[in-house]
Coordinates of C-alpha atoms in Angstrom, one line a residue:
X1 CA -15.1 -31.4 4.1
X2 CA -12.9 -28.4 4.4
X3 CA -9.9 -30.2 2.4
X4 CA -12.2 -30.5 -0.5
X5 CA -13.0 -27.5 0.3
X6 CA -9.9 -26.0 0.3
X7 CA -8.1 -28.3 -3.0
X8 CA -11.2 -26.1 -4.6
X9 CA -10.7 -22.5 -2.7
X10 CA -6.4 -23.4 -3.9
X11 CA -7.2 -23.9 -7.2
X12 CA -9.2 -20.9 -7.6
X13 CA -6.6 -18.2 -6.5
X14 CA -3.4 -20.6 -7.6
X15 CA -4.2 -22.0 -11.0
X16 CA -4.8 -16.6 -12.2
X17 CA -2.0 -16.5 -10.2
X18 CA 0.8 -19.2 -11.6
X19 CA -0.7 -18.9 -15.1
X20 CA 0.2 -15.2 -15.2
X21 CA 4.1 -15.8 -13.3
X22 CA 4.5 -18.5 -15.7
X23 CA 3.4 -17.1 -18.4
X24 CA 5.3 -13.7 -17.2
X25 CA 8.8 -16.0 -17.2
X26 CA 8.2 -16.6 -21.2
X27 CA 8.8 -13.3 -21.8
X28 CA 12.1 -13.5 -20.9
X29 CA 12.7 -16.1 -23.7
X30 CA 14.3 -13.4 -26.5
X31 CA 17.9 -13.8 -26.7
X32 CA 17.7 -10.5 -29.2
X33 CA 15.7 -8.2 -27.3
X34 CA 18.3 -9.0 -24.4
X35 CA 20.7 -7.4 -26.4
X36 CA 18.9 -4.6 -27.4
X37 CA 18.3 -3.7 -23.8
X38 CA 22.1 -4.3 -23.2
X39 CA 23.0 -1.4 -25.9
X40 CA 20.7 0.9 -24.9
X41 CA 22.0 3.8 -24.5
X42 CA 18.9 5.5 -22.2
X43 CA 19.4 2.4 -19.9
X44 CA 21.9 2.4 -18.0
X45 CA 21.0 6.0 -16.4
X46 CA 17.6 4.5 -15.8
X47 CA 18.1 1.4 -14.4
X48 CA 20.9 3.7 -11.7
X49 CA 17.9 6.7 -11.3
X50 CA 15.7 3.3 -10.2
X51 CA 18.2 1.2 -7.9
X52 CA 18.8 4.9 -5.7
X53 CA 15.4 6.0 -5.6
X54 CA 14.2 2.7 -4.5
X55 CA 16.5 1.5 -2.4
X56 CA 16.6 5.0 -0.8
X57 CA 13.0 5.2 -0.5
X58 CA 13.0 1.7 1.2
X59 CA 15.7 1.8 3.8
X60 CA 14.4 5.8 5.0
X61 CA 10.2 4.1 5.1
X62 CA 11.7 1.3 7.2
X63 CA 13.8 4.1 9.4
X64 CA 10.9 5.8 10.5
X65 CA 8.5 3.0 11.0
X66 CA 10.8 1.1 13.0
X67 CA 11.3 4.9 15.0
X68 CA 7.7 5.4 14.9
X69 CA 6.8 2.5 16.4
X70 CA 9.6 2.4 18.9
X71 CA 8.4 5.5 20.5
X72 CA 4.5 5.0 20.9
X73 CA 4.3 1.3 21.4
X74 CA 1.9 0.2 24.6
X75 CA 2.5 3.6 25.1
X76 CA -0.5 6.9 24.8
X77 CA 0.7 8.3 21.1
X78 CA -0.4 4.5 20.1
X79 CA -4.1 5.4 19.6
X80 CA -3.0 8.7 17.7
X81 CA -0.8 6.4 15.3
X82 CA -3.3 4.0 14.8
X83 CA -6.4 6.5 14.2
X84 CA -4.3 8.6 11.5
X85 CA -3.6 5.9 9.8
X86 CA -6.5 4.9 7.9
X87 CA -6.6 7.9 6.2
X88 CA -3.3 7.4 5.3
X89 CA -3.6 3.7 3.7
X90 CA -7.0 5.3 2.0
X91 CA -4.6 7.6 -0.8
X92 CA -3.4 6.1 -3.4
X93 CA -0.1 6.3 -4.7
X94 CA -0.4 8.1 -7.1
X95 CA -3.2 10.8 -5.7
X96 CA -0.5 11.1 -3.2
X97 CA 2.0 12.6 -5.6
X98 CA -0.5 15.0 -7.6
X99 CA -1.5 16.3 -4.0
X100 CA 2.8 16.1 -3.1
X101 CA 3.5 18.0 -6.4
X102 CA 1.3 20.2 -5.4
X103 CA 2.8 21.5 -2.8
X104 CA 6.5 21.5 -3.7
X105 CA 5.8 23.0 -7.5
X106 CA 7.6 26.0 -9.0
X107 CA 4.3 27.4 -8.7
X108 CA 3.0 25.1 -5.6
X109 CA 1.6 26.8 -2.0
X110 CA 4.8 25.6 -0.4
X111 CA 7.1 28.7 -2.4
X112 CA 3.9 30.9 -2.1
X113 CA 3.4 30.6 0.9
X114 CA 7.0 32.6 1.2
X115 CA 7.0 34.9 -1.5
X116 CA 7.5 37.5 -1.5
X117 CA 8.6 38.3 1.8
X118 CA 10.6 35.5 2.5
X119 CA 11.7 34.8 -0.9
X120 CA 11.5 37.7 -3.0
X121 CA 10.0 35.9 -5.7
X122 CA 7.1 37.3 -8.0
X123 CA 7.0 35.2 -10.7
X124 CA 7.6 31.4 -10.0
X125 CA 11.6 30.2 -10.3
X126 CA 12.4 27.3 -12.5
X127 CA 13.2 25.2 -10.0
X128 CA 13.1 21.0 -11.1
X129 CA 11.6 20.5 -7.0
X130 CA 9.1 18.1 -9.1
X131 CA 10.5 16.0 -12.1
X132 CA 13.7 16.7 -10.3
X133 CA 16.6 14.9 -11.7
X134 CA 18.0 13.2 -8.9
X135 CA 14.6 11.0 -7.8
X136 CA 14.1 13.3 -4.7
X137 CA 10.7 14.0 -5.3
X138 CA 10.0 9.8 -6.2
X139 CA 11.5 9.2 -3.0
X140 CA 10.2 11.8 -0.7
X141 CA 6.3 10.5 -1.7
X142 CA 7.4 6.8 -1.6
X143 CA 8.3 6.9 1.5
X144 CA 5.2 9.0 2.5
X145 CA 2.7 5.8 1.1
X146 CA 4.8 3.0 2.5
X147 CA 5.3 4.1 5.3
X148 CA 1.5 3.5 6.7
X149 CA 1.8 0.8 5.1
X150 CA 4.7 -0.6 6.5
X151 CA 3.3 0.6 10.4
X152 CA -0.4 -1.2 9.2
X153 CA 1.3 -4.2 8.8
X154 CA 3.2 -4.0 12.1
X155 CA 0.1 -2.7 14.2
X156 CA -1.1 -5.6 12.7
X157 CA 0.6 -8.0 15.0
X158 CA 0.9 -5.9 17.4
X159 CA -2.8 -5.4 18.0
X160 CA -2.9 -9.4 17.9
X161 CA -4.3 -10.8 21.2
X162 CA -1.8 -13.5 22.1
X163 CA 1.4 -11.9 20.7
X164 CA 0.2 -8.0 21.0
X165 CA 0.5 -8.9 24.6
X166 CA 2.6 -11.5 25.9
X167 CA 4.7 -7.5 24.2
X168 CA 3.1 -5.4 25.9
X169 CA 4.2 -7.5 29.4
X170 CA 7.4 -7.9 28.5
X171 CA 7.8 -4.4 27.4
X172 CA 7.3 -3.0 30.9
X173 CA 9.5 -5.7 32.6
X174 CA 12.7 -4.0 29.9
X175 CA 11.8 -1.1 31.1
X176 CA 11.6 -1.9 35.4
X177 CA 15.2 -3.3 34.5
X178 CA 15.9 0.0 34.0
X179 CA 15.8 0.6 30.0
X180 CA 14.1 3.1 27.9
X181 CA 11.4 3.0 26.8
X182 CA 13.0 3.2 23.4
X183 CA 15.6 0.9 23.6
X184 CA 13.3 -1.0 25.4
X185 CA 11.0 -1.7 22.0
X186 CA 14.7 -2.7 20.1
X187 CA 16.1 -5.2 21.9
X188 CA 12.8 -6.9 23.3
X189 CA 10.3 -6.5 20.9
X190 CA 11.6 -5.3 17.9
X191 CA 13.8 -8.5 17.0
X192 CA 10.0 -10.5 17.2
X193 CA 8.4 -8.3 14.9
X194 CA 10.9 -7.9 12.4
X195 CA 10.6 -11.6 11.2
X196 CA 6.6 -11.1 10.7
X197 CA 7.4 -7.8 8.7
X198 CA 10.4 -9.4 6.2
X199 CA 7.6 -9.8 3.4
X200 CA 6.3 -6.6 3.7
X201 CA 9.9 -5.3 3.6
X202 CA 10.7 -7.0 0.5
X203 CA 6.9 -6.0 -0.9
X204 CA 7.8 -2.1 -0.5
X205 CA 11.7 -2.8 -2.3
X206 CA 10.2 -4.6 -5.1
X207 CA 7.0 -1.2 -5.0
X208 CA 9.5 1.0 -5.6
X209 CA 12.0 -0.3 -7.3
X210 CA 9.5 -1.3 -10.5
X211 CA 7.2 1.9 -9.7
X212 CA 5.4 3.3 -12.7
X213 CA 1.5 5.9 -11.7
X214 CA 4.3 7.5 -9.4
X215 CA 7.5 8.2 -11.1
X216 CA 5.7 9.2 -14.2
X217 CA 3.4 11.8 -11.7
X218 CA 7.5 13.1 -9.4
X219 CA 9.9 11.5 -11.4
X220 CA 12.4 11.9 -13.3
X221 CA 11.9 12.7 -16.8
X222 CA 15.0 12.2 -18.8
X223 CA 15.4 9.8 -18.5
X224 CA 12.8 8.0 -16.3
X225 CA 13.1 5.5 -13.9
X226 CA 13.6 1.8 -15.3
X227 CA 10.5 0.5 -14.7
X228 CA 8.4 4.2 -17.0
X229 CA 11.0 3.2 -19.5
X230 CA 10.1 -0.6 -20.0
X231 CA 6.1 0.4 -19.8
X232 CA 7.1 2.4 -22.5
X233 CA 9.0 0.4 -24.7
X234 CA 6.1 -2.2 -23.9
X235 CA 3.1 -0.2 -24.5
X236 CA 5.1 0.3 -28.6
X237 CA 3.7 -1.3 -31.1
X238 CA 6.9 -2.4 -32.5
X239 CA 7.3 -6.4 -30.9
X240 CA 11.2 -6.2 -31.1
X241 CA 10.3 -2.6 -29.0
X242 CA 8.4 -3.9 -26.8
X243 CA 10.0 -7.8 -26.2
X244 CA 12.7 -5.1 -24.2
X245 CA 10.2 -3.7 -22.5
X246 CA 9.2 -7.2 -20.6
X247 CA 13.8 -8.2 -21.3
X248 CA 14.4 -4.5 -19.1
X249 CA 11.0 -6.1 -17.0
X250 CA 12.7 -8.7 -16.1
X251 CA 16.1 -7.2 -15.7
X252 CA 14.4 -5.4 -12.6
X253 CA 13.2 -8.6 -11.1
X254 CA 16.2 -10.1 -11.5
X255 CA 17.8 -6.9 -9.2
X256 CA 14.9 -7.3 -6.7
X257 CA 15.0 -10.5 -6.7
X258 CA 19.0 -11.0 -5.3
X259 CA 17.9 -8.0 -3.0
X260 CA 15.1 -9.9 -1.8
X261 CA 17.1 -13.0 -0.9
X262 CA 20.4 -10.7 0.7
X263 CA 17.6 -9.0 3.0
X264 CA 16.1 -12.6 3.8
X265 CA 19.7 -14.5 4.3
X266 CA 20.0 -11.2 7.0
X267 CA 16.8 -10.8 8.2
X268 CA 18.2 -12.2 12.2
X269 CA 20.8 -10.3 11.5
X270 CA 19.3 -6.9 11.0
X271 CA 16.6 -8.6 13.7
X272 CA 19.3 -9.0 16.4
X273 CA 21.4 -5.8 16.1
X274 CA 23.3 -4.3 18.6
X275 CA 21.8 -1.1 19.4
X276 CA 22.7 1.2 22.2
X277 CA 22.6 -0.4 26.3
X278 CA 19.5 2.8 26.3
X279 CA 20.2 2.1 30.8
X280 CA 19.7 4.5 32.9
X281 CA 20.6 8.1 32.9
X282 CA 18.8 8.7 29.3
X283 CA 15.6 10.7 29.6
X284 CA 12.8 9.3 27.4
X285 CA 11.8 12.0 25.1
X286 CA 8.0 13.6 25.4
X287 CA 4.6 12.1 23.8
X288 CA 5.2 15.0 20.9
X289 CA 8.8 14.8 20.8
X290 CA 9.0 10.9 20.8
X291 CA 6.4 11.1 17.9
X292 CA 7.5 13.2 15.6
X293 CA 7.8 11.8 12.1
X294 CA 4.9 10.7 12.6
X295 CA 3.3 14.8 13.7
X296 CA 5.5 15.3 9.6
X297 CA 3.4 12.9 7.6
X298 CA 0.0 13.8 9.4
X299 CA 1.0 17.1 8.6
X300 CA 2.1 16.1 5.0
X301 CA -1.2 14.6 4.9
X302 CA -3.4 16.9 5.6
X303 CA -0.7 19.2 3.6
X304 CA -1.4 17.5 0.6
X305 CA -4.8 16.8 1.2
X306 CA -5.9 20.9 1.4
X307 CA -3.5 21.2 -1.6
X308 CA -6.0 19.3 -4.1
X309 CA -9.3 19.6 -2.4
X310 CA -7.8 24.2 -3.0
X311 CA -6.9 23.5 -6.5
X312 CA -10.0 20.9 -7.5
X313 CA -12.3 24.3 -7.2
X314 CA -9.3 27.1 -8.4
X315 CA -9.9 29.6 -10.7
X316 CA -7.4 31.8 -11.6
X317 CA -5.0 32.1 -9.3
X318 CA -1.7 33.9 -10.0
X319 CA 1.7 34.0 -7.9
X320 CA 2.6 34.1 -4.9
X321 CA -1.3 34.6 -3.9
X322 CA -1.9 32.5 -1.3
X323 CA -5.6 31.7 -2.1
X324 CA -6.9 31.8 -5.9
X325 CA -8.4 34.7 -6.6
X326 CA -11.8 32.6 -8.2
X327 CA -12.8 29.7 -7.3
X328 CA -14.5 27.0 -9.9
X329 CA -16.4 24.2 -10.1
X330 CA -15.8 23.7 -14.1
X331 CA -13.1 20.4 -12.9
X332 CA -16.0 18.8 -10.8
X333 CA -18.7 19.3 -13.5
X334 CA -16.4 17.5 -15.5
X335 CA -15.7 15.1 -13.5
X336 CA -19.6 14.8 -12.8
X337 CA -20.0 14.8 -16.9
X338 CA -17.5 11.7 -17.4
X339 CA -19.4 10.0 -14.5
X340 CA -19.1 6.5 -16.2
X341 CA -15.4 6.3 -15.1
X342 CA -16.3 6.9 -12.0
X343 CA -19.2 4.1 -11.8
X344 CA -16.7 1.8 -13.2
X345 CA -14.1 3.1 -10.4
X346 CA -17.5 1.6 -7.4
X347 CA -18.0 -1.2 -8.9
X348 CA -14.4 -2.7 -9.9
X349 CA -13.6 -2.3 -6.7
X350 CA -16.7 -3.3 -5.1
X351 CA -16.6 -6.8 -7.3
X352 CA -12.5 -7.5 -6.6
X353 CA -12.5 -6.7 -2.6
X354 CA -15.8 -9.3 -1.6
X355 CA -14.7 -11.6 -4.0
X356 CA -11.0 -10.6 -2.5
X357 CA -11.8 -11.4 1.1
X358 CA -15.5 -14.8 0.4
X359 CA -11.8 -16.2 -1.0
X360 CA -9.6 -15.7 2.0
X361 CA -12.5 -16.0 4.3
X362 CA -13.6 -19.4 3.0
X363 CA -9.4 -20.1 2.7
X364 CA -8.6 -19.3 6.5
X365 CA -12.4 -21.6 7.8
X366 CA -11.0 -24.5 6.0
X367 CA -6.9 -24.7 5.2
X368 CA -4.8 -26.5 6.6
X369 CA -1.7 -24.7 8.7
X370 CA 0.7 -26.1 6.1
X371 CA -1.9 -25.9 3.1
X372 CA -1.8 -22.4 4.0
X373 CA 2.4 -21.5 4.4
X374 CA 2.0 -23.0 0.8
X375 CA -0.8 -21.2 -0.7
X376 CA 1.3 -17.5 0.2
X377 CA 3.9 -18.0 -1.2
X378 CA 1.9 -18.0 -4.3
X379 CA -0.9 -15.0 -3.6
X380 CA 2.4 -13.3 -2.5
X381 CA 3.5 -13.1 -5.6
X382 CA 1.4 -9.9 -6.7
X383 CA 3.5 -7.9 -3.7
X384 CA 6.6 -9.4 -4.6
X385 CA 7.1 -8.8 -7.8
X386 CA 7.2 -6.1 -10.6
X387 CA 4.4 -4.7 -11.4
X388 CA 5.4 -4.3 -14.7
X389 CA 6.5 -8.1 -14.7
X390 CA 3.8 -8.9 -13.2
X391 CA 1.5 -7.2 -15.8
X392 CA 2.7 -8.5 -18.4
X393 CA 1.4 -12.4 -17.3
X394 CA -1.4 -11.1 -16.2
X395 CA -2.1 -10.1 -20.3
X396 CA -0.7 -13.2 -21.5
X397 CA -3.0 -15.0 -19.0
X398 CA -6.4 -12.3 -20.2
X399 CA -5.4 -13.3 -23.7
X400 CA -4.7 -17.0 -23.3
X401 CA -7.9 -16.8 -21.4
X402 CA -10.0 -14.2 -24.0
X403 CA -10.3 -12.3 -21.2
X404 CA -8.1 -9.4 -22.5
X405 CA -10.1 -5.7 -22.7
X406 CA -13.1 -7.2 -21.2
X407 CA -15.1 -6.6 -17.4
X408 CA -14.9 -10.1 -16.5
X409 CA -10.4 -10.2 -17.2
X410 CA -10.7 -6.8 -15.8
X411 CA -11.6 -7.7 -12.1
X412 CA -9.7 -10.5 -12.4
X413 CA -6.8 -8.5 -12.3
X414 CA -8.2 -6.7 -9.4
X415 CA -9.1 -9.1 -6.9
X416 CA -5.7 -11.0 -7.9
X417 CA -3.8 -7.4 -6.4
X418 CA -6.1 -6.8 -3.8
X419 CA -6.1 -10.6 -3.0
X420 CA -2.3 -9.9 -0.7
X421 CA -3.7 -7.5 0.7
X422 CA -6.8 -9.1 2.4
X423 CA -5.8 -11.5 3.0
X424 CA -2.3 -10.0 5.1
X425 CA -5.3 -8.2 6.3
X426 CA -7.4 -10.8 7.5
X427 CA -5.0 -13.1 8.7
X428 CA -3.9 -11.3 12.2
X429 CA -7.2 -11.7 13.4
X430 CA -8.6 -14.4 12.2
X431 CA -5.8 -17.5 12.7
X432 CA -5.6 -15.5 16.6
X433 CA -9.5 -16.4 17.3
X434 CA -9.8 -18.0 20.5
X435 CA -10.5 -21.4 19.3
X436 CA -12.1 -22.1 22.9
X437 CA -15.4 -20.0 21.6
X438 CA -15.8 -23.0 19.5
X439 CA -15.9 -25.7 21.2
X440 CA -18.2 -23.9 24.1
X441 CA -20.5 -23.8 20.9
X442 CA -20.1 -27.0 20.4
X443 CA -21.3 -28.0 24.2
X444 CA -23.9 -26.3 23.5
X445 CA -25.3 -28.7 20.3
X446 CA -24.6 -25.4 18.3
X447 CA -23.2 -26.3 15.0
X448 CA -19.9 -24.8 12.6
X449 CA -22.2 -22.0 10.4
X450 CA -24.9 -21.5 13.4
X451 CA -20.8 -21.0 15.0
X452 CA -20.3 -18.7 12.3
X453 CA -23.3 -17.1 11.6
X454 CA -23.9 -15.9 15.9
X455 CA -20.0 -15.9 17.3
X456 CA -16.8 -15.7 14.8
X457 CA -18.2 -13.6 12.3
X458 CA -20.0 -11.1 14.4
X459 CA -16.9 -11.3 16.5
X460 CA -14.8 -10.2 13.1
X461 CA -16.1 -8.0 12.2
X462 CA -14.4 -5.4 12.6
X463 CA -11.3 -7.4 10.3
X464 CA -13.5 -8.5 8.1
X465 CA -15.1 -4.7 7.2
X466 CA -11.4 -3.0 7.4
X467 CA -10.0 -6.2 5.5
X468 CA -12.6 -5.2 2.5
X469 CA -12.2 -1.0 3.1
X470 CA -8.1 -2.2 2.7
X471 CA -9.1 -4.4 -0.9
X472 CA -11.4 -2.0 -2.0
X473 CA -8.9 0.5 -1.2
X474 CA -6.0 -1.8 -3.5
X475 CA -8.6 -1.9 -6.6
X476 CA -8.7 2.0 -7.1
X477 CA -5.5 2.6 -7.1
X478 CA -4.8 0.4 -9.4
X479 CA -3.0 1.9 -12.1
X480 CA -1.3 -0.6 -15.0
X481 CA -3.4 -3.6 -14.4
X482 CA -6.6 -2.3 -15.6
X483 CA -4.7 0.0 -18.8
X484 CA -3.3 -3.6 -19.9
X485 CA -5.8 -6.0 -19.2
X486 CA -8.2 -3.7 -20.2
X487 CA -6.6 -2.5 -23.0
X488 CA -8.0 0.4 -22.9
X489 CA -11.9 -0.2 -22.8
X490 CA -12.0 1.0 -19.0
X491 CA -11.6 4.3 -17.8
X492 CA -10.3 4.4 -13.2
X493 CA -10.2 7.5 -12.0
X494 CA -6.7 6.7 -11.1
X495 CA -6.1 5.9 -15.5
X496 CA -7.7 9.4 -15.9
X497 CA -6.2 11.0 -13.1
X498 CA -2.0 10.1 -14.2
X499 CA -2.9 11.0 -18.0
X500 CA -4.1 14.2 -16.7
X501 CA -0.9 15.0 -14.9
X502 CA 0.9 16.0 -17.6
X503 CA -2.0 18.6 -18.6
X504 CA -2.2 22.0 -17.5
X505 CA -5.5 20.8 -16.4
X506 CA -5.1 22.4 -12.8
X507 CA -8.8 21.2 -11.8
X508 CA -9.8 18.9 -13.0
X509 CA -6.2 17.1 -13.0
X510 CA -6.9 18.2 -8.8
X511 CA -10.7 17.0 -9.1
X512 CA -9.8 13.2 -9.9
X513 CA -7.2 13.1 -7.6
X514 CA -9.5 14.0 -4.7
X515 CA -12.3 11.4 -5.9
X516 CA -9.1 8.5 -5.6
X517 CA -8.4 9.1 -2.1
X518 CA -12.4 10.5 -0.9
X519 CA -14.0 7.0 -1.6
X520 CA -11.0 4.7 0.1
X521 CA -11.6 7.0 3.1
X522 CA -15.4 6.3 2.8
X523 CA -15.0 2.5 2.6
X524 CA -13.0 3.2 5.9
X525 CA -15.3 5.2 7.8
X526 CA -17.7 3.1 6.6
X527 CA -15.5 -0.2 8.0
X528 CA -14.7 1.8 11.2
X529 CA -19.0 2.3 12.4
X530 CA -19.1 -1.2 11.1
X531 CA -16.5 -2.3 13.4
X532 CA -17.4 -1.0 16.5
X533 CA -17.7 -2.1 19.7
X534 CA -22.1 -3.2 20.2
X535 CA -23.9 -1.4 23.4
X536 CA -26.0 -3.2 25.6
X537 CA -28.8 -1.6 27.2
X538 CA -29.7 -2.3 30.5
X539 CA -33.4 -3.8 30.9
X540 CA -35.4 -1.6 33.5

């Protein structure tokens, strides 16, 4: 019976995922499209933008994550790192990019705080601090969002009852041998953690190379990145231009696959890389200095959230005033007037995250380990494939199933996008569950269902609730599938925010971006409340 259920679950997920992947392959068969792509004068510079920003963002994200982990794991700052992850993960990429643009724009808070007393500026300077031609703003935005994701995936392994406890003991043992904590981390924990981090790092690299919504908000504009250029071609009504966009998406996919293959081959070398000895004679840095990148990240998010909050109620705000001269609720009134956008976002996020969680729980409960290992290669396709190529496959899937422009098709696209994240979030706690509880329950005469309802799922409610919140936040952040599969008929907070980012309605844009963060943040708050430890009162 469990094998039959696992087979049904595998088919329910693998069929749409594989269909979308195969449909994307068909988009690369037009030879004339490749010729047009290679002869397009914009393409070489756009591709260079994507490569430089993508590689820089991925490398900096991995280095910052390793630095924070080496100085915080199994130490006092570790609780602080874990606490700041939820609000960071809750903020979608587009909302973070919009808030960052509010901070670093020529008329943003940073220059307002320094003007005129330090800069002498009475008017905003003509500086390309957002959408700069070098892509620096895009790299900063990507690093700011990918470091929390990598920390979260690492924490899911470091918090496991089996490996996490063992790594703590090994780290403490290395410290007793004279190594500083960062050096002990690099020699003992990092070589064991890195193989488990390879897939998330590949996902970060694929996303950074092919991101569209963040590049539209804060990336270079003339020429844009290759992913934005391919997206513009895919939206063109001309079939030849559309085919060129599909070819561009496939070239990005090929580059991402080549880089991923090289990283996969080098994973053992990177994990076992020789570091400085770090023995006696060096003093461990203080707690604050040790997690300086984490503090900078937390302050950056606080600044982004503050900029969005103030921007959503700003009225007249001349430069260089640090605070608006007038406060206005016009932006929020406009949001309330389009309440359908909020309800569509909530409905899609709730339905898709619930479906992804139900599938993940059922799969992890009944699938044999060998089946699970094979299925994950398919389930992780939305993470590893370039977003543009994936959305092309999804669009052809919904066209074939006659779901294009309909709510069920949009729900399917959001569910497939949330599924790998929910699976990653749930797997460590679910697979690390102590099987002795099941044996003890069976000796007391309880069946499998009673064990699940009264023992296993209550003990795992924190992991279940967190996974649901992760799926919810992923759905809220979806941009390309909503536009493409929804055929422009369904507006969500993310699509509206990205569309407004090129306009001048500061308060309305900030209100939408703030809601993009607020809804997932509430989901994580509810998850923390649902997963809190149970407290029992003593009877007198």
